[in-house]
XYZ file of C-alpha atoms in Angstrom:
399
model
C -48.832 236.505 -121.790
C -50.500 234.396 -124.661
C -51.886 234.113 -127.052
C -54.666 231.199 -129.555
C -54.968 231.961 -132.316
C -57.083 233.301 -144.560
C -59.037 233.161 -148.246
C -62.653 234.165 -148.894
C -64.237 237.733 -149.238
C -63.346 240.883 -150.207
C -59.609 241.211 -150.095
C -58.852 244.023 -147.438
C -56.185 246.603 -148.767
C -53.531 247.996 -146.262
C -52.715 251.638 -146.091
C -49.414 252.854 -146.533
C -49.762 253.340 -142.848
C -51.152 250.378 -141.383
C -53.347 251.397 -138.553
C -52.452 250.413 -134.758
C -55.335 249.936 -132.373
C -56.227 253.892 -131.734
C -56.214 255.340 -135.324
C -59.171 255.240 -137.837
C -57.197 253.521 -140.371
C -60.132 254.006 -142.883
C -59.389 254.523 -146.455
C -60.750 256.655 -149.491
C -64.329 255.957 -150.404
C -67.253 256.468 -151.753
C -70.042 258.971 -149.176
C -71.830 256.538 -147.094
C -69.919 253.487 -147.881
C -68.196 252.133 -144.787
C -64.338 251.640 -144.895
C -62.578 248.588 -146.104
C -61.097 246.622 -143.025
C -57.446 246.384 -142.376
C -55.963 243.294 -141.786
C -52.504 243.781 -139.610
C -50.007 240.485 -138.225
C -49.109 240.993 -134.808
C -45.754 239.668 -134.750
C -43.838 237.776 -132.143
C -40.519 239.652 -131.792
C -39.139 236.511 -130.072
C -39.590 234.130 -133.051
C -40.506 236.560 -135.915
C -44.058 234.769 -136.734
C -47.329 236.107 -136.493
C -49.380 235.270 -133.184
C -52.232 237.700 -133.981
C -53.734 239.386 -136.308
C -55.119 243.190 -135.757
C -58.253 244.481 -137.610
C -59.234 247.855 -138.189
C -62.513 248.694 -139.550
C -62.276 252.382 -139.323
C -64.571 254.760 -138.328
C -67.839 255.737 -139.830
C -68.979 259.001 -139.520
C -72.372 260.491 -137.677
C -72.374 257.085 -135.547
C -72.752 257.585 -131.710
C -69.580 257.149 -129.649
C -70.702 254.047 -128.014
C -71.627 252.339 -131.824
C -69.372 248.650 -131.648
C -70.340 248.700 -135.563
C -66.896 249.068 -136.216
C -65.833 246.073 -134.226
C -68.390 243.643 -135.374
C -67.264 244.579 -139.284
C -63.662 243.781 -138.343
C -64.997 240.481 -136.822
C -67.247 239.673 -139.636
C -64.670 240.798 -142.436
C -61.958 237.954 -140.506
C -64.224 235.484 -140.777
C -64.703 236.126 -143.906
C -60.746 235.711 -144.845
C -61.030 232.898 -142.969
C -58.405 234.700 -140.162
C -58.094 231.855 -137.893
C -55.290 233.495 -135.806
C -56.398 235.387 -132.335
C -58.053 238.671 -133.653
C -57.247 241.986 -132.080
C -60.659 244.582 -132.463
C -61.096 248.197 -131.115
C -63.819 248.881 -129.104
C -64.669 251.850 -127.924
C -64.753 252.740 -124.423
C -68.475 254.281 -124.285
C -69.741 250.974 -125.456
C -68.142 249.260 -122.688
C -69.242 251.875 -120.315
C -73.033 251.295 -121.412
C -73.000 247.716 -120.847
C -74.234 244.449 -121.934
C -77.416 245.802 -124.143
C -75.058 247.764 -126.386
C -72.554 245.052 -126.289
C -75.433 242.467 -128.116
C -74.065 243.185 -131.519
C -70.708 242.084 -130.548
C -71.762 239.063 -129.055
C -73.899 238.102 -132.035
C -71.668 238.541 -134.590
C -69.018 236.428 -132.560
C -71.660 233.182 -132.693
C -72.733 234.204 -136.193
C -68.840 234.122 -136.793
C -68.235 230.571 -134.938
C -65.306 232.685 -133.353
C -64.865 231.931 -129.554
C -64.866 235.085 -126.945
C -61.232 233.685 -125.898
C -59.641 234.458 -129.487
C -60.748 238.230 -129.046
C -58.361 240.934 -127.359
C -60.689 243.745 -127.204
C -58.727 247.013 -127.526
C -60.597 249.619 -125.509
C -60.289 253.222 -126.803
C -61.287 256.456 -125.595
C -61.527 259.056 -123.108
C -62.712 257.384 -119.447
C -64.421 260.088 -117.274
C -63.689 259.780 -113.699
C -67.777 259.356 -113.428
C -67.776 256.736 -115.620
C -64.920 254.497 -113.700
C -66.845 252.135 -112.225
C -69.342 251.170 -115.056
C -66.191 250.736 -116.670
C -64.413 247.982 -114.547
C -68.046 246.437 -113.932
C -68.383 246.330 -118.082
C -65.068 245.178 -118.295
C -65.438 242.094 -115.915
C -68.880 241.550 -117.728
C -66.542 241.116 -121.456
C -64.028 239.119 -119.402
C -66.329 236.539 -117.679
C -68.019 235.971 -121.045
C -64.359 234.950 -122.010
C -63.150 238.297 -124.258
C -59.633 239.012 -123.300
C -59.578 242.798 -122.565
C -56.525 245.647 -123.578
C -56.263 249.427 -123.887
C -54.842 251.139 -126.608
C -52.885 254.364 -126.851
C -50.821 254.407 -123.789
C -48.631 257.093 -123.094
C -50.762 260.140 -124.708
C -54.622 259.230 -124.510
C -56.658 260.339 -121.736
C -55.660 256.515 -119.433
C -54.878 256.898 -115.873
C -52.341 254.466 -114.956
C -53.825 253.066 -111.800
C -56.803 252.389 -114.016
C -54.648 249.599 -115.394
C -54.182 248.327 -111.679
C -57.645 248.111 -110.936
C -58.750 246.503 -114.475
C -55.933 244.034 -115.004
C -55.912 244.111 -119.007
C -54.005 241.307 -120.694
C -52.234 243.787 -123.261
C -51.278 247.526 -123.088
C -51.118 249.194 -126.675
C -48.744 252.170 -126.713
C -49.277 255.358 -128.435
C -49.051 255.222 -131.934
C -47.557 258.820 -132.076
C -44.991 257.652 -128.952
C -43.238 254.908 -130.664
C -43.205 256.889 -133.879
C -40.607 259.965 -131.918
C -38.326 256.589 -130.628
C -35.263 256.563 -130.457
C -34.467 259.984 -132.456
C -36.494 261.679 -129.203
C -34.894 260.871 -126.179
C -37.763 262.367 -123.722
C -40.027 260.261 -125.699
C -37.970 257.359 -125.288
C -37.938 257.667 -121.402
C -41.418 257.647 -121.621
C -42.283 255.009 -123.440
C -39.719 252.559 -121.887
C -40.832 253.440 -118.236
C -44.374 253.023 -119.290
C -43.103 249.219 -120.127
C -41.560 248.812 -117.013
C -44.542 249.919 -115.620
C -46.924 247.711 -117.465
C -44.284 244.485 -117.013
C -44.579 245.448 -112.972
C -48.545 244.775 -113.266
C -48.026 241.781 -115.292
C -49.559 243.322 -118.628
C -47.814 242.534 -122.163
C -47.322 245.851 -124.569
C -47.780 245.877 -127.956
C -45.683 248.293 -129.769
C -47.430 249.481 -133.004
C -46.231 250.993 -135.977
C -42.780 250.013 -136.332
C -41.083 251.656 -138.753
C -37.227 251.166 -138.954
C -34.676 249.066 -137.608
C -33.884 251.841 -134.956
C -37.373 251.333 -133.408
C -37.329 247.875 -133.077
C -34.096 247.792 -131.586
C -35.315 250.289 -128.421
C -38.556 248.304 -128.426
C -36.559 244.770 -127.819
C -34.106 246.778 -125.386
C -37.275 247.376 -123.336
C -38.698 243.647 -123.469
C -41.434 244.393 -125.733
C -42.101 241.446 -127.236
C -45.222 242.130 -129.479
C -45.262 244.221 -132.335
C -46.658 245.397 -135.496
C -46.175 248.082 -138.333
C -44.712 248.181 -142.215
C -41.356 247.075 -140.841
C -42.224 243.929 -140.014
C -44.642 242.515 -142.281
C -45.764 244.266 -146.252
C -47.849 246.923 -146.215
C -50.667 244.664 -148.625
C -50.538 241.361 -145.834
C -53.432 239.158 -145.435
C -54.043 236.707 -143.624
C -54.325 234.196 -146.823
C -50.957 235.478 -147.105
C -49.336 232.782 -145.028
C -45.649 233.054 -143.308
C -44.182 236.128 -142.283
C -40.946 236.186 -140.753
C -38.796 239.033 -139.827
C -35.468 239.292 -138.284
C -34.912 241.142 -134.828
C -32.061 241.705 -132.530
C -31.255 240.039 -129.851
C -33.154 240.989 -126.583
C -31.330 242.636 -123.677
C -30.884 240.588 -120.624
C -33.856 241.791 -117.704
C -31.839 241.903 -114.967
C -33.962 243.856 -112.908
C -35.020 241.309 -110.825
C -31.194 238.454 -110.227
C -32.629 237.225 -107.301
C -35.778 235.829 -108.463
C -34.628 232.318 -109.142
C -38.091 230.826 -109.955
C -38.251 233.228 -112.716
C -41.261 235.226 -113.850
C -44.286 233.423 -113.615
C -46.234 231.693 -117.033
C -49.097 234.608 -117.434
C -45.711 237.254 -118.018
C -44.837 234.750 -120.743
C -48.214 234.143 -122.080
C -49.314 233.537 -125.816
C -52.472 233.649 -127.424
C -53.452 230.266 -128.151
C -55.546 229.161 -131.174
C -59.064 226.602 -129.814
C -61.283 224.729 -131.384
C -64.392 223.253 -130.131
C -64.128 219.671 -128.230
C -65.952 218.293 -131.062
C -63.814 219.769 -133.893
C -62.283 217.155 -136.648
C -59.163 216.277 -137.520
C -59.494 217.862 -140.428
C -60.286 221.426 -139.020
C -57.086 221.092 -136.856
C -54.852 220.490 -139.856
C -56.965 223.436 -141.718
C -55.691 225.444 -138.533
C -51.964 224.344 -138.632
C -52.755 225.117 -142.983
C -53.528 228.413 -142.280
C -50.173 229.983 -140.291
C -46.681 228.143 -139.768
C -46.680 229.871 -136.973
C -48.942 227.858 -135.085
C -47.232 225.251 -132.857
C -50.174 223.870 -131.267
C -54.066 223.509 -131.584
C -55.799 223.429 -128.089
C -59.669 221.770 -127.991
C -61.884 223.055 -125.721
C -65.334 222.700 -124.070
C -68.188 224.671 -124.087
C -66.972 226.522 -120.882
C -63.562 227.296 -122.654
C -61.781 224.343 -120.236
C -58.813 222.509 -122.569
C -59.617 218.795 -123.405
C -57.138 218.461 -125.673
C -53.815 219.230 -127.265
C -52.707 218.657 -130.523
C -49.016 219.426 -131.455
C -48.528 220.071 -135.107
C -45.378 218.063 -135.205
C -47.063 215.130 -133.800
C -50.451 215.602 -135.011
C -49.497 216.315 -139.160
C -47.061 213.433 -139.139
C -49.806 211.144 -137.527
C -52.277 212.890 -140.413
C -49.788 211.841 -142.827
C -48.914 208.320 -142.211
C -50.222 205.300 -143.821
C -54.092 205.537 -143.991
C -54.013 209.093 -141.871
C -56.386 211.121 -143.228
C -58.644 208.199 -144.476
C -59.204 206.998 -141.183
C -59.483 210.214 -138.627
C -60.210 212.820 -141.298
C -64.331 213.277 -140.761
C -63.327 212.366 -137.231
C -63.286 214.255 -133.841
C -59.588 215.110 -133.500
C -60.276 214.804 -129.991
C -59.476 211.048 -130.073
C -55.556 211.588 -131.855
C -55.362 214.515 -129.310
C -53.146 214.593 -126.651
C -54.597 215.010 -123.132
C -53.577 219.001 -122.539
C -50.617 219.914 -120.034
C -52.097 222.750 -118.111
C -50.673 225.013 -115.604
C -52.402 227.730 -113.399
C -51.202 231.631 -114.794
C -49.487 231.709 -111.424
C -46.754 229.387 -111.742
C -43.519 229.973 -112.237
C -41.200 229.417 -115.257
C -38.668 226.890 -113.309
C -41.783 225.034 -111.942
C -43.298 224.959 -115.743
C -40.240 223.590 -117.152
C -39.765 220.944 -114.405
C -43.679 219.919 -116.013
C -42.081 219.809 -118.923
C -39.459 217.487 -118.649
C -41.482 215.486 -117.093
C -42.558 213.244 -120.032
C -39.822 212.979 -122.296
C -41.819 212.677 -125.841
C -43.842 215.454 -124.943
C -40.585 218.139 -123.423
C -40.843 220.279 -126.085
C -44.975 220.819 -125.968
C -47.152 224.467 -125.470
C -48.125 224.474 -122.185
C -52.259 225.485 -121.630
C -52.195 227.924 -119.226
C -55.533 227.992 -116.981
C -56.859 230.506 -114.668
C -58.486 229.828 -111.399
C -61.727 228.012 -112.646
C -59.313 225.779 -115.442
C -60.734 228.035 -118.658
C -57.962 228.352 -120.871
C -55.752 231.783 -120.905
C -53.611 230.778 -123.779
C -50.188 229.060 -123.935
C -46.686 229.219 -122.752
C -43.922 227.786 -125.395
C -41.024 225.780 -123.637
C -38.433 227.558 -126.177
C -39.812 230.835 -123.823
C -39.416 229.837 -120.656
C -35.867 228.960 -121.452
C -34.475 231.806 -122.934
C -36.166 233.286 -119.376
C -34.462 231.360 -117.044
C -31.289 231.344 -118.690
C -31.433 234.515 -118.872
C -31.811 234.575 -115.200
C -29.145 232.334 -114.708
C -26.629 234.452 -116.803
C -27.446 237.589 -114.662
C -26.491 236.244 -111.240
């Protein structure tokens, strides 16, 4: 499922604890004074490098229930530490419920930011009355057509009706902070948890395990084909994102085979990855300030003002092309659009064997992020070829 996407201001200071999307994750302070942000890596359990990066605001009390304060000072306080990776916000649900007026803020502070909507996965907490449903879905598509990828935290003990994930098709699920913490030492727990995956993998929704702890919990998560993750285990408990690489070792995944017959293997949205954009007219310089800013960024993808890709620069390429003779003299101050690639797109709905077959199909390029598009070409994120792979071998050994 994707994915697009560290130095100034204040430097944030984790909690022992580090929040997941659902808790307040504020810390000590003075009366009146908000909270100091959080700054959290959402880590890749297939590779071990950060593909996101999770910011909790906390809560400030006497604020009405449908406030998005919170979210706009997690947005401001990234751009601040120059976060350039996708950000992953709370928001809560009354706010979305109320529609665009109360959503203003938000939208604000993403132009003031120079943020795009497409490098936000807005984590939707709270209790949804049954009355309130359908505002809901219709504030939901409102955030989504305005680009904002959309998720719901604490699956598996808030107040979320599962067919609500049906009807609102979020691109990430957020279990229960309190559920993962019980795995694997609780075994009802455990069932739980893992058929809430299987349900969420069914609809085509990634999960995001937070709080990871110990080896024992990332082991069950990887069992269950989580592949996103966060908590103390896997990255220090003081990370920001100025702090640059963080890798972490995980076991091995255990073969899906739920499904040997499906020979085409899943399709490219079950595989997506945030991607990180830049605007169309963005410099060369920006895109090697993005490639500075996290090894784990394979690829840069430039967009236009209606979030279509126009351009793909891989950071193998596109550093050593920086670097050669008279590089950076020549294309520095210049849009990187014209040492860019031409992007290699393919709709969510393909399938992995049909994506790799793309591919292969230019031989200096076999090895570059795919752009996956949805149905009007804006772009969803990226699929890397290492992924689909490891998916269709996987297939392969099952049969």
């Amino acid at each position: 499922m994707s994915v697009p996407l560290p130095f100034a201001a204040p430097p944030a200071q984790a909690a022992p604890d580090a929040p997941a999307p659902g808790s307040s994750g504020a810390h000590p302070r003075a009366p009146g004074h908000p909270p100091t942000p959080v700054f959290v890596p959402i880590v890749d359990l297939d590779t071990g490098g950060v593909v996101a990066v999770e910011v909790n605001a906390g809560d400030v009390p006497g604020l009405p229930p449908s406030d998005v304060s919170g979210t706009v000072r997690g947005l401001l306080a990234a751009s601040r530490a120059a976060a350039l990776l996708p950000l992953v916000l709370p928001i809560p649900a009354r706010a979305v419920i109320g529609g665009s007026a109360g959503l203003a803020p938000l939208h604000e502070a993403v132009r003031v930011s120079g943020r795009r909507s497409r490098e936000l996965i807005l984590v939707i907490e709270g209790e949804v009355p049954e009355a309130d449903r359908r505002a809901l879905l219709a504030g939901i598509d409102g955030l989504r057509a305005a680009g904002y990828l959309i998720a719901f935290g604490g699956l598996g003990s808030a107040p979320l009706p599962l067919d609500l994930l049906a009807d609102a098709s979020p691109y990430v699920v957020v279990l229960a902070r309190d559920l993962v913490d019980r795995v694997p030492r609780d075994p009802r727990r455990s069932a739980l948890a893992e058929s809430l995956v299987g349900v969420a993998r069914s609809l085509g929704v990634h999960v995001l395990a937070p709080g990871l702890r110990d080896e024992a919990q990332l082991s069950a998560t990887r069992g269950w084909g989580i592949r996103l993750a966060q908590g103390p285990l896997l990255a220090p408990i003081d990370w920001k994102p100025s702090a640059g690489r963080v890798r972490v070792r995980v076991p091995l995944p255990v073969p899906d085979t739920a499904h040997p017959g499906a020979l085409l293997g899943p399709r490219v949205q079950e595989l997506l990855l945030p991607g990180v954009t830049l605007s169309a007219e963005a410099t060369a310089e920006e895109v090697v300030g993005a490639f500075g800013s996290e090894p784990s960024i394979t690829s840069v993808i430039l967009v236009d003002e209606y979030q279509r890709p126009v351009g793909s620069a891989d950071r193998s390429r596109f550093l050593l092309f920086m670097a050669g003779a008279y590089g950076h003299a020549l294309h520095a101050k210049k849009p990187a659009r014209r040492i860019a690639d031409a992007p290699r797109t393919v709709p969510r709905t393909t399938p992995a064997i049909a994506a790799m077959q793309l591919a292969g199909r230019d031989a200096s390029r076999v090895y570059d992020d795919l752009v996956v598009v949805d149905e009007v070409g804006r772009c969803m994120g990226i699929v890397r070829v290492g992924d689909l792979i490891r998916n269709v071998a996987g297939l392969r050994s099952a049969r």
